[in-house]
XYZ file of C-alpha atoms in Angstrom:
331
model
C 39.118 -4.375 -14.042
C 37.519 -1.701 -16.212
C 39.881 1.201 -16.837
C 38.606 4.583 -15.677
C 40.332 7.668 -17.116
C 39.656 11.334 -16.440
C 41.327 14.527 -17.539
C 42.138 17.365 -15.205
C 38.985 19.141 -14.087
C 36.678 16.443 -15.545
C 34.522 13.746 -13.988
C 34.252 10.148 -15.104
C 31.066 9.889 -17.242
C 29.665 7.021 -15.169
C 30.235 8.952 -11.954
C 28.668 12.056 -13.462
C 25.579 10.059 -14.482
C 25.232 8.784 -10.918
C 25.625 12.291 -9.505
C 23.009 13.637 -11.904
C 20.574 10.856 -10.977
C 20.943 11.450 -7.241
C 20.624 15.206 -7.739
C 17.409 14.735 -9.708
C 16.019 12.444 -7.004
C 16.789 14.940 -4.250
C 15.199 17.731 -6.272
C 12.058 15.666 -6.896
C 11.778 14.703 -3.258
C 12.287 18.308 -2.144
C 9.542 19.512 -4.481
C 7.169 16.850 -3.201
C 7.906 17.726 0.396
C 7.440 21.464 0.035
C 4.252 21.102 -1.991
C 2.507 18.823 0.506
C 0.838 20.664 3.358
C 0.475 17.407 5.300
C 4.149 16.414 5.086
C 5.967 16.427 8.447
C 9.699 16.639 9.020
C 11.026 13.211 9.955
C 12.070 14.306 13.433
C 8.624 15.732 14.211
C 6.914 12.601 12.929
C 9.117 10.271 14.965
C 8.501 12.347 18.083
C 4.723 12.221 17.603
C 4.845 8.512 16.796
C 6.902 7.704 19.887
C 4.553 9.740 22.084
C 1.489 7.931 20.743
C 3.184 4.543 21.122
C 4.069 5.301 24.733
C 0.489 6.381 25.447
C -0.892 3.134 23.985
C 1.564 1.043 26.003
C 0.483 2.879 29.157
C -3.181 2.251 28.320
C -2.471 -1.452 27.801
C -0.861 -1.707 31.223
C -3.933 -0.073 32.802
C -6.586 -1.870 30.720
C -9.449 -3.193 32.875
C -12.567 -3.426 30.692
C -13.972 -4.107 27.249
C -14.429 -0.364 26.765
C -10.712 0.102 27.410
C -9.947 -2.506 24.759
C -12.156 -0.749 22.221
C -10.388 2.542 22.829
C -6.916 0.981 22.612
C -7.776 -0.824 19.377
C -8.906 2.475 17.856
C -5.672 4.133 18.994
C -3.533 1.438 17.383
C -5.453 1.789 14.129
C -5.037 5.576 14.216
C -1.290 5.181 14.731
C -1.111 2.765 11.820
C -2.900 5.241 9.557
C -0.682 8.076 10.787
C 2.323 6.035 9.672
C 0.765 5.270 6.290
C 0.041 8.948 5.669
C 3.642 9.983 6.385
C 5.507 6.932 5.105
C 6.619 8.486 1.824
C 9.031 10.856 3.557
C 10.531 8.340 6.018
C 13.919 6.670 5.570
C 13.489 2.930 5.065
C 15.102 2.057 8.422
C 12.732 4.341 10.341
C 9.745 3.000 8.420
C 10.569 -0.617 9.225
C 11.130 0.305 12.867
C 7.699 1.957 13.057
C 6.038 -1.020 11.366
C 7.622 -3.352 13.923
C 6.397 -1.119 16.757
C 2.829 -1.371 15.486
C 3.168 -5.149 15.170
C 4.416 -5.311 18.772
C 1.471 -3.193 19.934
C -0.965 -5.548 18.211
C 0.631 -8.567 19.884
C 0.437 -6.860 23.262
C -3.194 -5.969 22.578
C -4.076 -9.579 21.751
C -2.386 -10.751 24.962
C -4.282 -8.195 27.022
C -7.599 -9.125 25.443
C -6.950 -12.834 26.054
C -6.283 -12.178 29.730
C -9.235 -9.863 30.179
C -11.757 -11.833 28.114
C -10.573 -15.463 28.259
C -13.903 -16.996 27.273
C -14.473 -14.918 24.169
C -11.316 -13.391 22.842
C -11.653 -9.877 21.533
C -9.136 -9.775 18.709
C -7.696 -6.667 17.143
C -8.029 -8.323 13.766
C -11.315 -8.811 12.034
C -12.909 -12.225 12.007
C -13.527 -13.691 8.612
C -17.212 -14.364 7.939
C -18.233 -18.006 7.720
C -18.181 -19.268 4.191
C -19.877 -22.237 2.559
C -16.969 -24.413 1.473
C -18.780 -25.400 -1.701
C -19.155 -21.754 -2.763
C -15.451 -20.919 -2.619
C -14.047 -19.820 -5.902
C -10.975 -21.863 -6.801
C -8.830 -20.308 -9.498
C -7.712 -22.919 -12.022
C -5.229 -20.636 -13.684
C -2.593 -18.241 -12.429
C -3.335 -15.830 -15.290
C -4.473 -12.449 -14.005
C -7.787 -11.295 -15.459
C -11.026 -9.659 -14.397
C -13.971 -11.856 -15.294
C -17.134 -11.220 -13.218
C -18.451 -14.730 -13.891
C -15.411 -16.154 -12.112
C -16.479 -14.555 -8.844
C -18.732 -16.688 -6.699
C -18.834 -14.604 -3.572
C -18.751 -10.858 -2.959
C -18.509 -9.420 0.516
C -18.858 -5.801 1.637
C -17.454 -5.745 5.149
C -17.716 -3.014 7.734
C -14.411 -3.190 9.595
C -14.103 -2.250 13.258
C -10.965 -1.027 14.978
C -10.038 1.162 12.037
C -11.411 0.960 8.501
C -9.945 -1.867 6.445
C -9.970 -5.462 5.284
C -7.877 -7.870 7.348
C -7.266 -11.621 7.572
C -9.270 -12.721 4.543
C -8.728 -15.598 2.124
C -10.384 -16.771 -1.097
C -12.966 -13.996 -1.173
C -13.848 -10.835 -3.104
C -13.932 -7.643 -1.045
C -15.772 -4.483 -2.146
C -15.843 -1.025 -0.564
C -17.433 2.130 -1.987
C -16.009 5.095 -0.089
C -18.734 7.318 -1.538
C -21.316 5.457 0.525
C -19.609 5.328 3.915
C -17.854 7.476 6.505
C -14.433 6.274 5.381
C -14.511 8.607 2.372
C -11.571 11.068 2.474
C -10.062 9.024 5.349
C -7.564 6.139 5.467
C -8.016 2.440 4.730
C -5.881 -0.601 5.545
C -5.600 -3.961 3.805
C -3.504 -6.611 5.527
C -3.057 -10.371 5.654
C -5.020 -11.090 2.482
C -4.515 -14.222 0.395
C -6.030 -15.108 -2.960
C -8.507 -12.216 -2.778
C -9.929 -9.705 -5.244
C -10.368 -6.210 -3.848
C -12.416 -3.418 -5.452
C -12.274 0.050 -3.858
C -14.357 2.840 -5.415
C -14.374 6.526 -4.501
C -11.594 8.729 -3.140
C -9.656 8.020 0.056
C -6.860 9.952 1.751
C -4.336 7.119 2.204
C -4.025 3.371 1.645
C -1.868 0.952 3.595
C -1.115 -2.588 2.334
C 0.695 -5.256 4.350
C 1.218 -8.967 3.768
C -0.716 -9.428 0.521
C -0.407 -12.770 -1.283
C -1.762 -13.716 -4.721
C -4.335 -10.909 -4.767
C -5.747 -8.482 -7.321
C -6.438 -4.966 -6.037
C -8.266 -2.223 -7.969
C -8.662 1.228 -6.409
C -10.006 4.657 -7.236
C -8.034 7.856 -6.476
C -5.911 8.280 -3.348
C -5.542 11.928 -2.300
C -2.280 11.384 -0.431
C 0.019 8.378 -0.305
C -0.003 4.616 -0.708
C 2.346 2.449 1.355
C 2.820 -1.161 0.251
C 4.773 -3.570 2.455
C 5.462 -7.292 1.955
C 3.443 -8.314 -1.121
C 3.977 -11.094 -3.648
C 2.426 -12.681 -6.742
C -0.216 -9.977 -6.944
C -1.604 -7.202 -9.137
C -2.297 -3.615 -8.060
C -4.173 -0.951 -10.047
C -3.653 2.320 -8.160
C -3.998 6.089 -8.655
C -2.235 8.237 -6.053
C -0.030 11.260 -5.492
C 2.722 9.181 -3.844
C 3.418 5.434 -3.900
C 6.111 3.654 -1.910
C 6.702 -0.081 -2.225
C 8.739 -2.253 0.161
C 9.520 -5.968 -0.046
C 7.476 -6.690 -3.160
C 8.123 -9.741 -5.310
C 6.697 -10.951 -8.613
C 3.962 -8.312 -8.645
C 2.536 -6.047 -11.362
C 1.614 -2.417 -10.698
C -0.673 -0.383 -12.992
C -0.266 3.193 -11.793
C -1.284 6.789 -12.241
C 0.956 8.748 -9.888
C 1.997 12.388 -9.538
C 5.511 11.664 -8.214
C 8.000 8.943 -9.095
C 7.098 5.584 -7.524
C 9.662 4.306 -5.019
C 10.651 0.678 -4.533
C 12.978 -0.796 -1.904
C 14.093 -4.378 -1.283
C 11.918 -5.565 -4.152
C 12.460 -7.728 -7.212
C 10.581 -8.959 -10.278
C 8.133 -6.060 -10.091
C 6.687 -4.594 -13.284
C 4.912 -1.344 -14.110
C 2.320 -0.093 -16.596
C -0.257 2.743 -16.797
C -3.506 2.833 -14.805
C -6.193 0.544 -16.270
C -9.425 1.059 -14.319
C -12.866 2.493 -14.912
C -16.214 2.718 -13.148
C -19.090 5.177 -13.166
C -17.863 8.570 -11.928
C -14.143 7.762 -11.825
C -13.044 10.452 -14.300
C -14.594 13.212 -12.182
C -13.093 11.736 -9.004
C -9.643 11.630 -10.588
C -9.905 15.284 -11.623
C -11.086 16.375 -8.172
C -8.186 14.448 -6.617
C -5.583 16.121 -8.827
C -5.044 12.924 -10.806
C -6.972 13.771 -13.950
C -3.940 13.825 -16.231
C -1.533 11.020 -17.015
C 1.985 12.058 -15.965
C 3.900 9.062 -17.274
C 5.577 8.628 -13.893
C 4.481 4.996 -13.802
C 7.528 4.392 -15.996
C 9.926 6.511 -13.879
C 10.573 4.220 -10.928
C 13.212 4.964 -8.285
C 14.883 1.940 -6.688
C 16.338 3.327 -3.473
C 18.576 0.298 -3.017
C 20.103 0.614 -6.504
C 22.443 3.593 -6.850
C 24.333 2.564 -9.956
C 23.823 4.656 -13.077
C 22.456 1.742 -15.103
C 18.865 0.454 -15.013
C 17.921 -1.428 -11.835
C 17.368 -5.140 -12.516
C 14.664 -5.250 -9.851
C 11.905 -3.646 -11.933
C 10.809 -3.442 -15.542
C 8.003 -2.141 -17.741
C 5.211 -4.467 -18.817
C 5.227 -4.800 -22.630
C 2.195 -3.039 -24.088
C 0.919 -6.238 -25.671
C 0.726 -7.744 -22.172
C -1.140 -4.854 -20.550
C -4.261 -5.716 -18.594
C -7.468 -4.803 -20.404
C -9.167 -1.796 -18.819
C -11.092 -3.226 -15.883
C -14.653 -1.972 -15.417
C -15.765 -2.551 -11.804
C -19.021 -0.553 -12.005
C -21.162 -3.571 -11.194
C -19.455 -4.343 -7.889
C -21.283 -2.732 -4.978
């Protein structure tokens, strides 16, 4: 066992390093909280969330028509976005509990829609468009790169029941927030596999859930990004706050105002933001993200409290950095 010695009135150096690290984290989190007008105390958020959840459950029990289903679906999406917007300040246990509640509401919604519309199920999730099997783009290599000639199919989808892309596979998804009503709002991406996603223009918040073997490139996010359950993917993101849960074997290229947070993640790597398209520099400035802060390299692992470097994340060597991706041509 390693010998630990202290003199009277002194603190073991390792313990002091841990104390200093936790103190710095609390200070950073306090600054972020007080500087964000939209941040809610945890207790207030949980109260509002529980009230909305109860209202949706009541609506589900009284659902009698297609119009009722439409309204309930919109309410579930709004609750999901409300969680995404406030996720940065939530303890991990509360966050997972809220995510499970939303999942339960979706399941209840699907059951209600099946009972009410048995012949043509009205699903909360978006239906994937029919695709010509011969036009699917099959990646021959696992190497991550952006080569427009590799892309055989581009789809710009208008998503009902809350803006987002859901339940898609082997397809490229494009959204320009400057050309739709979603601009300055929230956007959700969930249940995507082997997809490329290009998001241009500013948005208030982004929510990612269950992303597999995807490449995601986004313009500025005015508030927060919440990432839950992703693997074997690449994210290029610019945001004020980024929180990552249950990520594995994924690379993140970030420009972020506060320190990125990871929890229950491993084999994740970080590097600076590597994206361009026409107008992005002005959008970054208007979103308060015009300057590089270097915080992409200052990652907090909330499940690693030892004073030494967390083994769950690392920096991508500069010689391995992704070339700056220009997505101007995708519309």
